[in-house]
Coordinates of N, CA and C in Angstrom, one line a residue:
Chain B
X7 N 0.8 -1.2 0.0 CA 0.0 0.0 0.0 C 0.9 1.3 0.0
X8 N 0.3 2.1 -0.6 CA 0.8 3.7 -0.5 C 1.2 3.8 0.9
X9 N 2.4 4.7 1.1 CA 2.4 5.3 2.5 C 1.5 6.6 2.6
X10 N 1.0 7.2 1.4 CA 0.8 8.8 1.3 C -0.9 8.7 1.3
X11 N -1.7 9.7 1.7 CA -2.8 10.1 1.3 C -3.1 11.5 1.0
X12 N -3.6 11.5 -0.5 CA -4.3 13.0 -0.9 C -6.1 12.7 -1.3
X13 N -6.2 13.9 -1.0 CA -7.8 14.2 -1.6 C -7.3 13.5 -3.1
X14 N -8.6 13.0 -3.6 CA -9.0 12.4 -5.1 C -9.0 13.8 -5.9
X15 N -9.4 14.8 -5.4 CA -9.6 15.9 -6.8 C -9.5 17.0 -5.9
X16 N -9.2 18.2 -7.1 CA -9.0 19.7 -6.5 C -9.7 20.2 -7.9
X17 N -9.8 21.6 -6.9 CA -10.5 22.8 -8.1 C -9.5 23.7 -8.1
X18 N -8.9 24.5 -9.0 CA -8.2 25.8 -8.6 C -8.7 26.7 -10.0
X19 N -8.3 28.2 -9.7 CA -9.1 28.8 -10.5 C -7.5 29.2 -11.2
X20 N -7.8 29.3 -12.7 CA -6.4 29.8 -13.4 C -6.1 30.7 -13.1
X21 N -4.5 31.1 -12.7 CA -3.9 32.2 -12.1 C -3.5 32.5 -10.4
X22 N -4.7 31.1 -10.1 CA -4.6 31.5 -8.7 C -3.3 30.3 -8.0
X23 N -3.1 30.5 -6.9 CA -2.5 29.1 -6.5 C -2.8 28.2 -5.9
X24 N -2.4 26.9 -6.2 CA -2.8 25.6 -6.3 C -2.3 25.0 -4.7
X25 N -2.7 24.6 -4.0 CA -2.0 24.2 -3.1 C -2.6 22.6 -2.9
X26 N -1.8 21.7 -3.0 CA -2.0 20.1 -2.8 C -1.3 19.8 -2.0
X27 N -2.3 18.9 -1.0 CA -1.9 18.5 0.2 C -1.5 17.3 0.4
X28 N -0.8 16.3 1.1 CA -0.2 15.3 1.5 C 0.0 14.7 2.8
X29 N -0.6 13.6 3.0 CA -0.6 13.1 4.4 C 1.0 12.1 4.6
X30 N 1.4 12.3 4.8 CA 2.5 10.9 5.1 C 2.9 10.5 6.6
X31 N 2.2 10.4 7.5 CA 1.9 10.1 8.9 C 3.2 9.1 9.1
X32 N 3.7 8.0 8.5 CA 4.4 7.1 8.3 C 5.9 7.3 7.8
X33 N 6.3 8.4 7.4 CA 7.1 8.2 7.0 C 8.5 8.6 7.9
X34 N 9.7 7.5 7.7 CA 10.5 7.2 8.6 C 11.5 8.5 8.2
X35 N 12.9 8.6 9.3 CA 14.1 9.8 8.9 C 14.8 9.4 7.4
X36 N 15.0 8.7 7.1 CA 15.5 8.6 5.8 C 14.8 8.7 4.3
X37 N 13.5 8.9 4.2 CA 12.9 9.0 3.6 C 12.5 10.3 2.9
X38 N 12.7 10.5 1.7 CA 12.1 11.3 1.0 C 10.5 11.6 0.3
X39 N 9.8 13.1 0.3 CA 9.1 13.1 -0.1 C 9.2 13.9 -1.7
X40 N 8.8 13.3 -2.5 CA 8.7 13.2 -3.8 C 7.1 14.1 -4.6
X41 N 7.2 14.5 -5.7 CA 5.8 15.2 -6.6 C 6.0 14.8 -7.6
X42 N 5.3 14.0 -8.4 CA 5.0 14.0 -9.9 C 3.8 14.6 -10.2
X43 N 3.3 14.5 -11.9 CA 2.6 14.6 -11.8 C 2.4 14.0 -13.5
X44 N 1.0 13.8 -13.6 CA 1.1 12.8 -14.8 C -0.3 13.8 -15.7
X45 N -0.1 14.1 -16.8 CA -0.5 14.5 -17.5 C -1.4 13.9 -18.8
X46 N -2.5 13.8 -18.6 CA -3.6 12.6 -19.4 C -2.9 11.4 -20.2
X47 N -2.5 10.9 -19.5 CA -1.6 9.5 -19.4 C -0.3 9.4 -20.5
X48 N 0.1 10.6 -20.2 CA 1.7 10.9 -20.9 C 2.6 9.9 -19.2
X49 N 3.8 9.8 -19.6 CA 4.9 9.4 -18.6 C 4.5 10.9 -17.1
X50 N 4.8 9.8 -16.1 CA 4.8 10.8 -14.8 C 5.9 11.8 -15.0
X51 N 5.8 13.4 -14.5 CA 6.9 14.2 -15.0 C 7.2 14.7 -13.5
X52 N 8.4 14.8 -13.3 CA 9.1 15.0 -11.9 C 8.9 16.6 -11.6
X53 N 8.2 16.6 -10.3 CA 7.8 18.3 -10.1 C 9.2 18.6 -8.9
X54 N 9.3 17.6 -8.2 CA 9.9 18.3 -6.9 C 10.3 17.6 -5.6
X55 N 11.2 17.4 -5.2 CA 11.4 16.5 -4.0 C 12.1 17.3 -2.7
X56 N 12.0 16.7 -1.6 CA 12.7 17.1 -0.1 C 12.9 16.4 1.0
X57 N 13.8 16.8 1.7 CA 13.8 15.5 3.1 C 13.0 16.4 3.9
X58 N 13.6 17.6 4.4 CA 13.1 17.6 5.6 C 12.7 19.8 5.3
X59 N 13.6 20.1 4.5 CA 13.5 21.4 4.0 C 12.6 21.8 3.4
X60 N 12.1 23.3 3.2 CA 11.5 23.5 2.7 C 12.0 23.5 0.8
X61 N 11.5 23.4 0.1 CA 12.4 23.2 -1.1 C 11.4 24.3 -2.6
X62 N 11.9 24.9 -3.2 CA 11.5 25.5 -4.6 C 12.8 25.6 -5.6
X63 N 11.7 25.0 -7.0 CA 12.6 25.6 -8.1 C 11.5 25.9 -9.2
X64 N 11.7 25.9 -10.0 CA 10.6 26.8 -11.4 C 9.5 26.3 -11.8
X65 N 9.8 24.9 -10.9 CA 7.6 24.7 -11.3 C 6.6 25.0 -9.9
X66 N 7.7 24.6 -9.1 CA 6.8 24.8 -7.6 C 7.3 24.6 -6.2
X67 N 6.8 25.2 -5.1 CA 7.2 24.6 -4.1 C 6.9 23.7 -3.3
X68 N 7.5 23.3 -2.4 CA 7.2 22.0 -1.7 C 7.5 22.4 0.2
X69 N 6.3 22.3 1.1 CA 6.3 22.9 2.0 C 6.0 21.9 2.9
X70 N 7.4 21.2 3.8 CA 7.2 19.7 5.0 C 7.1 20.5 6.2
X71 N 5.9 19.6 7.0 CA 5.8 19.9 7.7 C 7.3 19.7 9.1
X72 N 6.9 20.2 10.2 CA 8.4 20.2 11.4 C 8.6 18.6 11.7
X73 N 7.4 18.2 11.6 CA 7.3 17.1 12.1 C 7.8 15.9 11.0
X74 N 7.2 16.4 10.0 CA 7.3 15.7 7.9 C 6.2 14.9 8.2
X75 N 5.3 14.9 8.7 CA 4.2 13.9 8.8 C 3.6 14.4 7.7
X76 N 3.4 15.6 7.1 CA 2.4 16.0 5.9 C 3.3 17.0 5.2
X77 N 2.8 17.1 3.7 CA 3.2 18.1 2.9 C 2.6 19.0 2.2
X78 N 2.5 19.9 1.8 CA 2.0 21.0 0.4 C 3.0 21.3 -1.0
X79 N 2.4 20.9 -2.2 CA 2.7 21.5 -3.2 C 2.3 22.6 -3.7
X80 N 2.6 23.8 -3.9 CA 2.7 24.8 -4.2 C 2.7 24.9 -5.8
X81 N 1.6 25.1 -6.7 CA 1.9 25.7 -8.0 C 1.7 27.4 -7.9
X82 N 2.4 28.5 -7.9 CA 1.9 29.6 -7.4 C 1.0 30.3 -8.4
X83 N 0.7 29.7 -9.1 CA 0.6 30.7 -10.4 C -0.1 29.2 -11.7
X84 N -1.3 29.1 -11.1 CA -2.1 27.6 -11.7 C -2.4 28.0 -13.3
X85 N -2.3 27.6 -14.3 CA -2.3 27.7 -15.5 C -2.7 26.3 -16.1
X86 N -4.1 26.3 -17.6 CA -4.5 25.1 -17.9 C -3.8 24.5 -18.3
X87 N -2.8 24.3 -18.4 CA -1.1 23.4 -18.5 C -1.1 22.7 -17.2
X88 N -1.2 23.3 -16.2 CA -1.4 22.4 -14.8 C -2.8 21.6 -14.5
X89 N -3.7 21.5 -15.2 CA -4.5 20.1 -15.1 C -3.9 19.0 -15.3
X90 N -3.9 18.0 -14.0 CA -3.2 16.9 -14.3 C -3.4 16.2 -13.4
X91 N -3.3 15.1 -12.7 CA -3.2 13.9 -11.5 C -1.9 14.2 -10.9
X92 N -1.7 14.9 -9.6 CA 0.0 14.8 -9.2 C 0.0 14.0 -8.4
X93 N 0.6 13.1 -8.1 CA 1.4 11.9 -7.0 C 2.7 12.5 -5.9
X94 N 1.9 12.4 -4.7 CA 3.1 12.5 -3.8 C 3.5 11.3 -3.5
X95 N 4.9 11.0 -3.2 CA 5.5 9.9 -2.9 C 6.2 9.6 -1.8
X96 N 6.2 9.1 -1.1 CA 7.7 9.1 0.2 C 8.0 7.4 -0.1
X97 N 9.8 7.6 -0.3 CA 10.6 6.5 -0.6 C 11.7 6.9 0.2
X98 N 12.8 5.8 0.5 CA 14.1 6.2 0.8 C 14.7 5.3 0.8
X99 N 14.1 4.8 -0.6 CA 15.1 3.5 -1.6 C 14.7 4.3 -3.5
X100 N 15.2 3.1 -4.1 CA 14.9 4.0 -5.6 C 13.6 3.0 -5.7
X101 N 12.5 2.7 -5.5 CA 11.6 1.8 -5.5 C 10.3 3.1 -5.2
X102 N 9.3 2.9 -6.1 CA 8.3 3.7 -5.8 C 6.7 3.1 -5.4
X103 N 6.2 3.4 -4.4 CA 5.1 2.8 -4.7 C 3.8 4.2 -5.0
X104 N 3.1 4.3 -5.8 CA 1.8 4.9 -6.3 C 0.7 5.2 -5.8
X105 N 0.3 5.9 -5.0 CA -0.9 6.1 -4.7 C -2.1 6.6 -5.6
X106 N -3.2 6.9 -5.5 CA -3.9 7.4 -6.1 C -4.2 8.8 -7.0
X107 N -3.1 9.6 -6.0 CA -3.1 11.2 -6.3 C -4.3 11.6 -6.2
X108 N -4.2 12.7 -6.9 CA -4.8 13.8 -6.7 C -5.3 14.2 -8.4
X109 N -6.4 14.8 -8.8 CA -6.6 14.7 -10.2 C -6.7 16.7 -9.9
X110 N -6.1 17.4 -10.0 CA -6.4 18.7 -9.8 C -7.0 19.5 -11.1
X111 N -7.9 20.1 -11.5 CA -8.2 20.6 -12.7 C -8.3 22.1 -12.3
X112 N -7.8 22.9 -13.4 CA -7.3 24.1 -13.5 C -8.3 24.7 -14.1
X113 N -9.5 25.9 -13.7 CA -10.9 26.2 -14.1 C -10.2 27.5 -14.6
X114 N -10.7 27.9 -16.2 CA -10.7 28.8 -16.9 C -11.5 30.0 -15.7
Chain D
X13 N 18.1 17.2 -15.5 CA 16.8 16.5 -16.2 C 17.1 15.7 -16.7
X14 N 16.4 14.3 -17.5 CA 17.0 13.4 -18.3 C 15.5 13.1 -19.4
X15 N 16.2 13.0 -20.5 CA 15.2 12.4 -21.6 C 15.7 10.9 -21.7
X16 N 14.0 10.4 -21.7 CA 13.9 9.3 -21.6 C 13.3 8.8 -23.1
X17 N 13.4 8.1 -24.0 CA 12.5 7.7 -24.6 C 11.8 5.6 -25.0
X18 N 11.4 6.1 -25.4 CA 10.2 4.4 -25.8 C 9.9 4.3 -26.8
X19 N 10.6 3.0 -27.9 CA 9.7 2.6 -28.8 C 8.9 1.5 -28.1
X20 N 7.9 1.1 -29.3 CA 6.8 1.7 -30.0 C 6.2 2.7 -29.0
X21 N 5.5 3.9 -29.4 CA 4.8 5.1 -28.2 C 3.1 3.9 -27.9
X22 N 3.1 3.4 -29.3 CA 1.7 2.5 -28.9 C 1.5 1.5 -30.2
X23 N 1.2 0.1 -29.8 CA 0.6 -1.1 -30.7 C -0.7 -1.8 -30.5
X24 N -1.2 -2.1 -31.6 CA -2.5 -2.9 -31.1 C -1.9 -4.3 -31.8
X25 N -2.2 -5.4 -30.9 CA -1.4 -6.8 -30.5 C -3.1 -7.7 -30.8
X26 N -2.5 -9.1 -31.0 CA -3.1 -10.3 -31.4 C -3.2 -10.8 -30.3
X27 N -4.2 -11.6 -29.8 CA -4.1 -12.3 -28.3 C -2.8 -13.2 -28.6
X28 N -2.5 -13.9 -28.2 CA -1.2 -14.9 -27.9 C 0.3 -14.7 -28.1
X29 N 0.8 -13.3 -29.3 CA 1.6 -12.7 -29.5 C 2.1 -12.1 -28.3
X30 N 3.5 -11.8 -29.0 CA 4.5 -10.6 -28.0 C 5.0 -9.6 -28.8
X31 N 5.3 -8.8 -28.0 CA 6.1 -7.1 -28.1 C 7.1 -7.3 -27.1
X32 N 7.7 -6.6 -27.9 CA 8.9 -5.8 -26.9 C 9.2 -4.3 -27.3
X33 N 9.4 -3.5 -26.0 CA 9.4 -2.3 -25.8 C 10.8 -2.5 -25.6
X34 N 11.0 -1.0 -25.9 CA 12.3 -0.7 -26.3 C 12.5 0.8 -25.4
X35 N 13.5 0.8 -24.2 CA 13.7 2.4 -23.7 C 14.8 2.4 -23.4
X36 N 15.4 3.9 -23.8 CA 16.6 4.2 -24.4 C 16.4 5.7 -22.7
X37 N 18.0 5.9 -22.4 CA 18.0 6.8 -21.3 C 19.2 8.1 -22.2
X38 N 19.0 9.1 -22.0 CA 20.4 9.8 -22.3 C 21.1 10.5 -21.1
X39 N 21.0 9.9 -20.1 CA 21.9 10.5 -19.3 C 22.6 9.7 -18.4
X40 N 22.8 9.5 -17.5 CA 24.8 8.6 -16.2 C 23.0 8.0 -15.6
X41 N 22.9 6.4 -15.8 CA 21.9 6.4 -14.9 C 22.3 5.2 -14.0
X42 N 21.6 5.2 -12.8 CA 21.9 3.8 -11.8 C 21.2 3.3 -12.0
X43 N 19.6 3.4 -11.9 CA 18.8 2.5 -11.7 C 17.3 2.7 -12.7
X44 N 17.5 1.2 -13.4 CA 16.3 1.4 -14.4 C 14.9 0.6 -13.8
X45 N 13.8 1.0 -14.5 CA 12.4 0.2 -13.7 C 11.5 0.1 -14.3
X46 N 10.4 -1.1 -15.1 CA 10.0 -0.6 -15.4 C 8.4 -0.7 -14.8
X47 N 7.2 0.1 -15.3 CA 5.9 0.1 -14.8 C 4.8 -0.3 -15.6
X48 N 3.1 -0.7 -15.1 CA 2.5 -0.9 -15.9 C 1.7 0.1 -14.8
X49 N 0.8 0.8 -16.2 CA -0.8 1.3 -15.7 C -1.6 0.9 -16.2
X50 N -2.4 0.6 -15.6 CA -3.7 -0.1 -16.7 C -5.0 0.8 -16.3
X51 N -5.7 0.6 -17.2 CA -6.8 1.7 -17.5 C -7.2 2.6 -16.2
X52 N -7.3 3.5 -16.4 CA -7.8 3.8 -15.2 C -7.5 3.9 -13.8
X53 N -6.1 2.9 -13.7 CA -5.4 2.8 -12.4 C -4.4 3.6 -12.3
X54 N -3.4 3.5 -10.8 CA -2.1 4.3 -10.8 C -1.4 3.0 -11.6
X55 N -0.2 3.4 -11.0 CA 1.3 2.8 -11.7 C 1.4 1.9 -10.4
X56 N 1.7 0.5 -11.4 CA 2.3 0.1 -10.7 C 3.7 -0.7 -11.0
X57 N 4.6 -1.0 -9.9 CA 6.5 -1.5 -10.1 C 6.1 -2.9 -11.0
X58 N 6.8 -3.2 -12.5 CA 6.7 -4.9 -12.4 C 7.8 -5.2 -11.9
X59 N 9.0 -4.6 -12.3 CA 10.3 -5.3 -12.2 C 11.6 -3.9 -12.3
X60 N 12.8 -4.3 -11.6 CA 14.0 -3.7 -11.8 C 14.3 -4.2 -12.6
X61 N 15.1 -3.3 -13.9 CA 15.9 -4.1 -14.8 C 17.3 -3.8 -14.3
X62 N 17.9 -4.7 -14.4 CA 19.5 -4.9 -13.8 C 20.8 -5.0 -14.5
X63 N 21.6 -4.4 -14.9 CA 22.3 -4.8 -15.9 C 23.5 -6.0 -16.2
X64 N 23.6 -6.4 -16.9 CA 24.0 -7.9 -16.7 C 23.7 -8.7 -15.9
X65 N 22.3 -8.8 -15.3 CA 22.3 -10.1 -14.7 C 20.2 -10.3 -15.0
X66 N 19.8 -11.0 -14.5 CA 18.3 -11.6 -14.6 C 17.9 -10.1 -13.9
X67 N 16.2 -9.7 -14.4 CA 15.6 -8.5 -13.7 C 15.0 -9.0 -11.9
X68 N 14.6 -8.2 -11.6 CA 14.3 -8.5 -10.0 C 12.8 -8.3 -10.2
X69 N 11.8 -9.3 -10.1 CA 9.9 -9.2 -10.3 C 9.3 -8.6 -8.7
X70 N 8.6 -7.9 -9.3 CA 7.5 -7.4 -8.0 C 6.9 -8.8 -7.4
X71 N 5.8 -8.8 -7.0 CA 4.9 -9.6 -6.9 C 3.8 -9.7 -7.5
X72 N 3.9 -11.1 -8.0 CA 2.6 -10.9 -9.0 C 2.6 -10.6 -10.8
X73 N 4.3 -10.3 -10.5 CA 5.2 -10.6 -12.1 C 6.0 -11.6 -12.2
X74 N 6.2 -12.2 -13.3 CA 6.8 -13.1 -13.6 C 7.7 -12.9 -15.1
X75 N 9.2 -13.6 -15.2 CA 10.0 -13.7 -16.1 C 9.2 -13.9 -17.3
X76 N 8.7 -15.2 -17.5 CA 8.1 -15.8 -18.3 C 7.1 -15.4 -18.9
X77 N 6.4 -14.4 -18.3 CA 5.5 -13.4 -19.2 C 6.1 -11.7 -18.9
X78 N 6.9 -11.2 -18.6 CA 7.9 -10.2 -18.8 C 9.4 -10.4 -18.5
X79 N 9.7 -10.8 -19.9 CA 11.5 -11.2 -19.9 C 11.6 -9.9 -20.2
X80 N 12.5 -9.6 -19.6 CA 13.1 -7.9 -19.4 C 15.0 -8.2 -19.7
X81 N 15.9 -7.1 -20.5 CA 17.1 -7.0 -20.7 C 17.4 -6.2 -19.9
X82 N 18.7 -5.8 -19.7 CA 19.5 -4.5 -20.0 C 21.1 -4.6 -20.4
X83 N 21.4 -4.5 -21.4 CA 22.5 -4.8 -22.2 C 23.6 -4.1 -21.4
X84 N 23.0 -2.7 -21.8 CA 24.1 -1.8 -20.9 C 23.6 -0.4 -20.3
X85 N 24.0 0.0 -19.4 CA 23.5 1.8 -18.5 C 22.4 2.0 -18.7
X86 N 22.4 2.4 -19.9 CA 21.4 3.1 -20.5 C 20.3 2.4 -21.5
X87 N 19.9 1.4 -21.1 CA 18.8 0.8 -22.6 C 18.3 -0.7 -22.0
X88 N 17.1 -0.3 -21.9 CA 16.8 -2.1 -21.4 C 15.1 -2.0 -22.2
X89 N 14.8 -3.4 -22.6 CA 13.8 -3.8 -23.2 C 12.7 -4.4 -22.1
X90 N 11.3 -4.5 -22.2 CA 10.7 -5.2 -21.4 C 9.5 -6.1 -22.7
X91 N 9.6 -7.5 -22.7 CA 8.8 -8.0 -23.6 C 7.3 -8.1 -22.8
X92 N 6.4 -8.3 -23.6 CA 5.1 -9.2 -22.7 C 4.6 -9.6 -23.7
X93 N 5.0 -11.3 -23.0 CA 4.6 -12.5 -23.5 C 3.2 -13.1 -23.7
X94 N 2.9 -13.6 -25.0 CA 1.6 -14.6 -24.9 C 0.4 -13.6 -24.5
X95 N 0.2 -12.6 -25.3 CA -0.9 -11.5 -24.6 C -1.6 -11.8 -24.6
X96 N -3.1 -11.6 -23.2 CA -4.2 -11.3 -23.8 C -4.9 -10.2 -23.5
X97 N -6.0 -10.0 -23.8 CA -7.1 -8.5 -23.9 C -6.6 -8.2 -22.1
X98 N -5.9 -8.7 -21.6 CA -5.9 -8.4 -19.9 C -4.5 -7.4 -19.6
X99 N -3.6 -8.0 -20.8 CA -2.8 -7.0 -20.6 C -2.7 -5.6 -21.5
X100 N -4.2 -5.1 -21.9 CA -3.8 -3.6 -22.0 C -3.7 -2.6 -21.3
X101 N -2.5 -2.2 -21.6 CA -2.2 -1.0 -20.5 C -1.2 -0.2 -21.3
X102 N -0.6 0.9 -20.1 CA 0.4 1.8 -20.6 C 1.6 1.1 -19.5
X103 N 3.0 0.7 -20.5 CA 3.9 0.2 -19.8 C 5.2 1.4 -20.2
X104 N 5.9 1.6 -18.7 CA 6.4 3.0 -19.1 C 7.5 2.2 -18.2
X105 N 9.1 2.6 -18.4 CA 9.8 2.8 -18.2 C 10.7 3.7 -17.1
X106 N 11.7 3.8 -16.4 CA 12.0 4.9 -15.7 C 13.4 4.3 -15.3
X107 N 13.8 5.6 -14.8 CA 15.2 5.6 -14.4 C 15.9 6.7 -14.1
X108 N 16.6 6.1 -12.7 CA 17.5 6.8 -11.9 C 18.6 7.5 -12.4
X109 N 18.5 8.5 -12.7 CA 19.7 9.8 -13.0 C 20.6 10.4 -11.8
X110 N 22.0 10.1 -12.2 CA 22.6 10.9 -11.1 C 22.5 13.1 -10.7
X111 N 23.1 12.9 -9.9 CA 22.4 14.2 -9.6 C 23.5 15.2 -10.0
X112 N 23.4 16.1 -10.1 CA 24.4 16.9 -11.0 C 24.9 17.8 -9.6
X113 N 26.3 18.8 -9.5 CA 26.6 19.2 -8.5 C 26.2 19.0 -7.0
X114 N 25.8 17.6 -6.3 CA 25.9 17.3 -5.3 C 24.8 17.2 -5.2
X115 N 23.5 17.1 -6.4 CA 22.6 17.2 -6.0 C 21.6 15.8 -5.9
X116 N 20.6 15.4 -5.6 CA 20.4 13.6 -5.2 C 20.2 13.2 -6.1
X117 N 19.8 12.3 -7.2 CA 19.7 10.9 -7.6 C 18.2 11.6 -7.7
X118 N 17.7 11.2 -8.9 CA 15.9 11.8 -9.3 C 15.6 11.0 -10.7
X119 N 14.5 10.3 -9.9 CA 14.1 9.5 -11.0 C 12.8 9.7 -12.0
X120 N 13.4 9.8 -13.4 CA 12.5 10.4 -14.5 C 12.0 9.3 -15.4
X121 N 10.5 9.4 -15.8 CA 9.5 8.8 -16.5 C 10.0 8.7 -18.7
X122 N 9.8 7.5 -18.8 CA 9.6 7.8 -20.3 C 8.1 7.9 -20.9
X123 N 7.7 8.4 -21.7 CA 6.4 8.7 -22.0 C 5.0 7.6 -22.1
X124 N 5.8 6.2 -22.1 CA 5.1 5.6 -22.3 C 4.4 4.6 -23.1
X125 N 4.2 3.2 -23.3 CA 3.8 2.8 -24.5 C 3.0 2.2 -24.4
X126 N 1.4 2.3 -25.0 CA 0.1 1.9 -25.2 C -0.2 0.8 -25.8
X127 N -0.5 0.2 -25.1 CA -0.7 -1.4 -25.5 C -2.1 -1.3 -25.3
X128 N -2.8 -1.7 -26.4 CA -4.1 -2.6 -26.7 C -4.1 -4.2 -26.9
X129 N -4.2 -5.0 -26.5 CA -4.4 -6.6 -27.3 C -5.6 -6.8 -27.6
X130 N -6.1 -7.4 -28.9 CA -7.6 -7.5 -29.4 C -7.9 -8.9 -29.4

């Protein structure tokens, strides 16, 4: 089973920002949390990873909690390019397991 | 970043026939993998591909109906054997890129190849 839980679907309005949440209650000190996100069944496309920092680079940021029990993805600036299914992940092997994500659709 | 790519992108297959997919890496990689989605589901691991030696099966995969290569670094094949209408899916590929100035190890998707069996 997944370690991670997200809501099944988001609304965001274009322009505004997107924030996607992540449960990972479970996950140990060595472990990383991971973002994809898969785009109407193209290959998953790598948004963003972190241990324990807060982490940004040009698609978004990624906001762990003190504890890392939960996370937020950050798109600041939602554009219909950003409809897609994103997957949070926590691993701390090269082995992924998949949860269901999140289907977030980006409203004109 | 790393480009990944996949032949065939998609085939429509005969029940009892095989394919083999073909994914090519262009960058320093450690670790290849590849995945199936099937309609409507997430992703799921079948197998590590390994280089020079047999692949490593999830559970629930088998050699015999996905014999998997990896010749060398960068390129490994995944067949599926004896199809039927059960195995359509999207089987995608992936692999572990080193990190560039000290940065970790990030693993990137190839696009994917669409399998139908009729």
């Amino acid at each position: 089973d997944a370690k991670t839980t997200q809501p099944t679907s988001m609304d965001c309005a274009e322009g505004r920002a997107a924030n996607l949440p992540c449960n990972h209650s479970t996950i140990s000190g060595n472990e990383y949390v991971y973002w994809y996100r898969q785009i109407h069944s193209q290959g998953p496309q790598y948004i963003i990873h972190g241990l324990k920092n807060n982490e940004t680079n040009e698609m978004a940021s990624l906001i762990i909690t003190e504890d890392r029990k939960s996370s937020t993805l950050i798109l600041p600036h939602a554009t219909l390019r950003d409809t897609a299914v994103y997957y949070c992940i926590v691993s701390g092997t090269y082995k992924y397991i998949f949860g269901t994500g999140t289907r977030l659709k980006v409203l004109a | 970043s790393a480009v990944i790519s996949q032949k065939p992108s998609r085939d429509i297959c005969q029940r009892g026939t095989s394919l083999t997919i073909q994914c090519q890496v262009d960058s320093q990689v450690t670790m290849m993998f590849w995945y199936r989605q099937q309609p409507g589901q997430s992703l799921t691991l079948i197998a590590t591909a390994n280089q020079g030696s047999e692949a490593t099966y999830e559970s629930g995969f088998v050699i015999d109906k996905f014999p998997i290569s990896r010749p060398n670094l960068t390129f490994s094949t995944l067949t599926v054997s004896n199809m039927s209408p059960e195995d359509s899916s999207i089987y995608l590929c992936s692999a572990w890129v080193r990190g560039e100035r000290g940065d970790t190890d990030t693993q990137y998707f190839g696009p994917g190849t669409r399998l139908t069996v009729l």
